[in-house]
Amino acid sequence: MVTALYPGSFDPVTVGHVDIATRAARLFDKVVVAIYETPSKNLLFNTDERERLMKESCSHLPNVEVVRFSGLVVRFAKDIGAEAIVRGLRSGSDFEYEFDMAFMNRRLEPDVDLVCFMTSQDYMFVSASLLKEVAKLGGNINEMVPPNVAKAVYSKFGLPVLEG
Ligand code: ADP
């Protein structure tokens, strides 16, 4: 039984994140999607909201569990018995970040390995931070997030959900 941990801020969950969780769920027996409670980012959604949106978005994946966590990712991975950490790569800058992080994490916890999934072509430009800006300015984000998430994002900005 191999468990993988997919950690992130998920503020909010996008179709790119769901794609990575779906593909990881095919490869591993169990995937624990973990919402980082205190990322060093300005958040639009609090932890409860991010957790609820992720749970709704992954409810069709029976071997995916959604939890929240704080503290060191590798320590949390060890605590839940995960052998791998899953991350998604969109670009060279994602790669550089993950590369540095992987070496730091290996130093902290040599038993936990990193598995990176290359983004699917359709989701290459989907970014949680950018789509919030787009939605705030009245742009259409419907193809970038699950429908429940689009509703939640527009409602944060006091805007109606856009058609199509
Ligand atoms: P972070 O964990 O760095 O705060 P996110 O919560 O936005 O970032 O993303 C969690 C993980 O999902 C990261 O590994 C990120 O690179 C990856 N990811 C984000 N968007 C996509 C996408 N469109 N396609 C593939 N992977 C993605």
mmCIF file of C-alpha atoms and ligand atoms in Angstrom:
data_model
loop_
_atom_site.group_PDB
_atom_site.id
_atom_site.type_symbol
_atom_site.label_atom_id
_atom_site.label_comp_id
_atom_site.label_asym_id
_atom_site.label_seq_id
_atom_site.Cartn_x
_atom_site.Cartn_y
_atom_site.Cartn_z
ATOM 1 C CA MET A 1 0.000 0.000 0.000
ATOM 2 C CA VAL A 2 1.770 3.154 -1.194
ATOM 3 C CA THR A 3 0.476 6.504 -0.005
ATOM 4 C CA ALA A 4 1.397 9.837 -1.603
ATOM 5 C CA LEU A 5 0.971 13.282 -0.116
ATOM 6 C CA TYR A 6 -0.072 16.133 -2.440
ATOM 7 C CA PRO A 7 0.474 19.344 -0.443
ATOM 8 C CA GLY A 8 -0.340 22.909 -1.486
ATOM 9 C CA SER A 9 -2.099 26.141 -0.663
ATOM 10 C CA PHE A 10 -4.916 25.414 -3.124
ATOM 11 C CA ASP A 11 -6.279 28.966 -2.880
ATOM 12 C CA PRO A 12 -8.494 27.907 -4.581
ATOM 13 C CA VAL A 13 -8.313 24.452 -6.158
ATOM 14 C CA THR A 14 -8.105 24.629 -9.971
ATOM 15 C CA VAL A 15 -8.692 22.093 -12.765
ATOM 16 C CA GLY A 16 -4.874 21.799 -12.920
ATOM 17 C CA HIS A 17 -4.774 20.652 -9.287
ATOM 18 C CA VAL A 18 -7.658 18.197 -9.798
ATOM 19 C CA ASP A 19 -5.851 16.783 -12.840
ATOM 20 C CA ILE A 20 -2.691 16.147 -10.800
ATOM 21 C CA ALA A 21 -4.710 14.555 -7.968
ATOM 22 C CA THR A 22 -6.549 12.354 -10.502
ATOM 23 C CA ARG A 23 -3.356 11.178 -12.163
ATOM 24 C CA ALA A 24 -1.633 10.559 -8.824
ATOM 25 C CA ALA A 25 -4.675 8.560 -7.680
ATOM 26 C CA ARG A 26 -4.148 6.200 -10.644
ATOM 27 C CA LEU A 27 -0.540 5.589 -9.684
ATOM 28 C CA PHE A 28 -0.710 5.383 -5.903
ATOM 29 C CA ASP A 29 -2.981 3.317 -3.664
ATOM 30 C CA LYS A 30 -3.925 6.379 -1.679
ATOM 31 C CA VAL A 31 -3.416 10.120 -2.204
ATOM 32 C CA VAL A 32 -3.721 12.535 0.684
ATOM 33 C CA VAL A 33 -4.327 16.075 -0.576
ATOM 34 C CA ALA A 34 -3.161 18.362 2.217
ATOM 35 C CA ILE A 35 -4.154 22.009 2.458
ATOM 36 C CA TYR A 36 -1.375 24.088 3.933
ATOM 37 C CA GLU A 37 -2.940 26.127 6.727
ATOM 38 C CA THR A 38 -0.383 28.924 6.844
ATOM 39 C CA PRO A 39 1.329 29.514 3.493
ATOM 40 C CA SER A 40 3.395 32.689 3.135
ATOM 41 C CA LYS A 41 0.883 34.088 0.668
ATOM 42 C CA ASN A 42 -2.087 36.409 0.873
ATOM 43 C CA LEU A 43 -5.054 34.080 0.878
ATOM 44 C CA LEU A 44 -8.500 34.671 -0.602
ATOM 45 C CA PHE A 45 -10.021 31.636 1.133
ATOM 46 C CA ASN A 46 -9.541 30.502 4.723
ATOM 47 C CA THR A 47 -8.520 26.920 5.525
ATOM 48 C CA ASP A 48 -12.111 25.702 6.028
ATOM 49 C CA GLU A 49 -13.130 27.096 2.658
ATOM 50 C CA ARG A 50 -10.096 25.716 0.821
ATOM 51 C CA GLU A 51 -10.661 22.308 2.422
ATOM 52 C CA ARG A 52 -14.376 22.276 1.537
ATOM 53 C CA LEU A 53 -13.774 23.321 -2.074
ATOM 54 C CA MET A 54 -11.093 20.640 -2.480
ATOM 55 C CA LYS A 55 -13.316 17.955 -0.892
ATOM 56 C CA GLU A 56 -16.149 18.829 -3.273
ATOM 57 C CA SER A 57 -13.784 18.859 -6.263
ATOM 58 C CA CYS A 58 -12.253 15.441 -5.448
ATOM 59 C CA SER A 59 -15.397 13.663 -4.224
ATOM 60 C CA HIS A 60 -15.419 11.466 -7.352
ATOM 61 C CA LEU A 61 -11.961 10.062 -6.511
ATOM 62 C CA PRO A 62 -12.429 7.239 -3.978
ATOM 63 C CA ASN A 63 -8.752 6.878 -2.985
ATOM 64 C CA VAL A 64 -8.197 10.605 -2.453
ATOM 65 C CA GLU A 65 -8.505 12.019 1.043
ATOM 66 C CA VAL A 66 -8.453 15.748 1.795
ATOM 67 C CA VAL A 67 -6.939 17.025 5.045
ATOM 68 C CA ARG A 68 -5.274 20.177 6.354
ATOM 69 C CA PHE A 69 -1.803 20.508 7.805
ATOM 70 C CA SER A 70 0.738 22.947 9.171
ATOM 71 C CA GLY A 71 4.464 22.689 9.784
ATOM 72 C CA LEU A 72 7.036 20.811 7.745
ATOM 73 C CA VAL A 73 5.706 18.933 4.710
ATOM 74 C CA VAL A 74 8.178 16.053 5.119
ATOM 75 C CA ARG A 75 7.316 15.625 8.768
ATOM 76 C CA PHE A 76 3.637 15.496 7.920
ATOM 77 C CA ALA A 77 4.389 12.960 5.153
ATOM 78 C CA LYS A 78 6.205 10.772 7.701
ATOM 79 C CA ASP A 79 3.368 11.150 10.229
ATOM 80 C CA ILE A 80 0.770 9.839 7.779
ATOM 81 C CA GLY A 81 3.036 7.108 6.359
ATOM 82 C CA ALA A 82 3.392 8.701 2.902
ATOM 83 C CA GLU A 83 6.393 7.535 0.889
ATOM 84 C CA ALA A 84 6.137 10.201 -1.780
ATOM 85 C CA ILE A 85 5.304 13.857 -2.086
ATOM 86 C CA VAL A 86 3.449 14.766 -5.278
ATOM 87 C CA ARG A 87 3.823 18.148 -6.976
ATOM 88 C CA GLY A 88 2.857 19.515 -10.380
ATOM 89 C CA LEU A 89 5.185 21.242 -12.835
ATOM 90 C CA ARG A 90 4.029 23.881 -15.299
ATOM 91 C CA SER A 91 7.209 25.705 -16.166
ATOM 92 C CA GLY A 92 10.910 26.107 -15.604
ATOM 93 C CA SER A 93 10.226 28.285 -12.592
ATOM 94 C CA ASP A 94 8.070 25.566 -10.990
ATOM 95 C CA PHE A 95 10.926 23.135 -11.669
ATOM 96 C CA GLU A 96 13.545 25.335 -10.031
ATOM 97 C CA TYR A 97 11.411 25.812 -6.957
ATOM 98 C CA GLU A 98 10.710 22.073 -6.628
ATOM 99 C CA PHE A 99 14.354 21.194 -7.275
ATOM 100 C CA ASP A 100 15.602 23.351 -4.395
ATOM 101 C CA MET A 101 12.804 22.184 -2.145
ATOM 102 C CA ALA A 102 13.456 18.520 -2.959
ATOM 103 C CA PHE A 103 17.083 18.756 -1.845
ATOM 104 C CA MET A 104 16.148 20.526 1.348
ATOM 105 C CA ASN A 105 13.421 17.964 2.047
ATOM 106 C CA ARG A 106 15.733 15.035 1.345
ATOM 107 C CA ARG A 107 18.203 16.419 3.846
ATOM 108 C CA LEU A 108 15.446 16.691 6.432
ATOM 109 C CA GLU A 109 13.842 13.351 5.664
ATOM 110 C CA PRO A 110 15.722 10.990 3.300
ATOM 111 C CA ASP A 111 12.944 8.361 3.209
ATOM 112 C CA VAL A 112 10.333 10.586 1.558
ATOM 113 C CA ASP A 113 10.753 10.982 -2.196
ATOM 114 C CA LEU A 114 9.392 13.580 -4.604
ATOM 115 C CA VAL A 115 7.265 12.657 -7.618
ATOM 116 C CA CYS A 116 6.506 15.497 -10.046
ATOM 117 C CA PHE A 117 3.770 15.310 -12.636
ATOM 118 C CA MET A 118 4.100 17.366 -15.797
ATOM 119 C CA THR A 119 1.018 19.514 -16.260
ATOM 120 C CA SER A 120 -1.488 18.502 -18.923
ATOM 121 C CA GLN A 121 -1.253 20.805 -21.937
ATOM 122 C CA ASP A 122 -4.754 22.210 -21.418
ATOM 123 C CA TYR A 123 -3.897 23.331 -17.886
ATOM 124 C CA MET A 124 -0.439 24.716 -18.473
ATOM 125 C CA PHE A 125 -1.563 28.322 -17.998
ATOM 126 C CA VAL A 126 -3.967 27.698 -15.167
ATOM 127 C CA SER A 127 -2.718 29.436 -12.036
ATOM 128 C CA ALA A 128 -4.664 29.976 -8.812
ATOM 129 C CA SER A 129 -3.085 33.384 -8.218
ATOM 130 C CA LEU A 130 -3.712 34.685 -11.751
ATOM 131 C CA LEU A 131 -7.274 33.473 -11.978
ATOM 132 C CA LYS A 132 -8.163 35.368 -8.804
ATOM 133 C CA GLU A 133 -6.960 38.583 -10.462
ATOM 134 C CA VAL A 134 -8.945 37.771 -13.607
ATOM 135 C CA ALA A 135 -12.136 37.019 -11.655
ATOM 136 C CA LYS A 136 -11.764 40.182 -9.570
ATOM 137 C CA LEU A 137 -11.690 42.216 -12.782
ATOM 138 C CA GLY A 138 -14.795 40.472 -14.120
ATOM 139 C CA GLY A 139 -13.021 38.002 -16.452
ATOM 140 C CA ASN A 140 -14.249 34.499 -17.167
ATOM 141 C CA ILE A 141 -12.566 31.742 -15.085
ATOM 142 C CA ASN A 142 -15.102 28.994 -15.758
ATOM 143 C CA GLU A 143 -12.665 26.774 -17.656
ATOM 144 C CA MET A 144 -9.967 27.108 -15.006
ATOM 145 C CA VAL A 145 -11.825 25.868 -11.934
ATOM 146 C CA PRO A 146 -14.585 23.377 -11.074
ATOM 147 C CA PRO A 147 -18.088 25.007 -11.080
ATOM 148 C CA ASN A 148 -18.364 25.080 -7.260
ATOM 149 C CA VAL A 149 -15.069 26.972 -7.099
ATOM 150 C CA ALA A 150 -16.075 29.518 -9.770
ATOM 151 C CA LYS A 151 -19.188 30.276 -7.709
ATOM 152 C CA ALA A 152 -17.132 30.722 -4.525
ATOM 153 C CA VAL A 153 -14.535 32.971 -6.197
ATOM 154 C CA TYR A 154 -17.081 35.312 -7.801
ATOM 155 C CA SER A 155 -19.049 35.477 -4.589
ATOM 156 C CA LYS A 156 -15.883 36.590 -2.693
ATOM 157 C CA PHE A 157 -15.680 39.547 -5.079
ATOM 158 C CA GLY A 158 -19.428 40.224 -4.916
ATOM 159 C CA LEU A 159 -19.820 39.325 -8.591
ATOM 160 C CA PRO A 160 -22.345 37.046 -10.337
ATOM 161 C CA VAL A 161 -21.131 33.779 -11.897
ATOM 162 C CA LEU A 162 -20.491 34.319 -15.625
ATOM 163 C CA GLU A 163 -22.273 32.122 -18.177
ATOM 164 C CA GLY A 164 -20.287 29.783 -20.421
HETATM 165 P P1 ADP B 1 1.960 26.088 -3.599
HETATM 166 O O1 ADP B 1 1.837 24.717 -3.043
HETATM 167 O O2 ADP B 1 3.355 26.352 -4.138
HETATM 168 O O3 ADP B 1 1.402 27.160 -2.733
HETATM 169 P P2 ADP B 1 -0.387 25.676 -5.280
HETATM 170 O O4 ADP B 1 -1.212 25.403 -4.102
HETATM 171 O O5 ADP B 1 -0.959 26.654 -6.270
HETATM 172 O O6 ADP B 1 1.080 26.143 -4.957
HETATM 173 O O7 ADP B 1 -0.122 24.345 -6.099
HETATM 174 C C1 ADP B 1 0.130 23.100 -5.512
HETATM 175 C C2 ADP B 1 0.904 22.234 -6.500
HETATM 176 O O8 ADP B 1 0.173 22.091 -7.720
HETATM 177 C C3 ADP B 1 2.260 22.806 -6.923
HETATM 178 O O9 ADP B 1 3.140 21.720 -7.113
HETATM 179 C C4 ADP B 1 1.981 23.490 -8.228
HETATM 180 O O10 ADP B 1 3.140 23.566 -9.045
HETATM 181 C C5 ADP B 1 0.968 22.523 -8.817
HETATM 182 N N1 ADP B 1 0.115 23.177 -9.809
HETATM 183 C C6 ADP B 1 -0.537 24.350 -9.709
HETATM 184 N N2 ADP B 1 -1.231 24.627 -10.827
HETATM 185 C C7 ADP B 1 -0.996 23.591 -11.686
HETATM 186 C C8 ADP B 1 -1.389 23.294 -13.037
HETATM 187 N N3 ADP B 1 -2.168 24.116 -13.726
HETATM 188 N N4 ADP B 1 -0.934 22.139 -13.597
HETATM 189 C C9 ADP B 1 -0.121 21.321 -12.890
HETATM 190 N N5 ADP B 1 0.287 21.541 -11.634
HETATM 191 C C10 ADP B 1 -0.127 22.662 -11.027
#
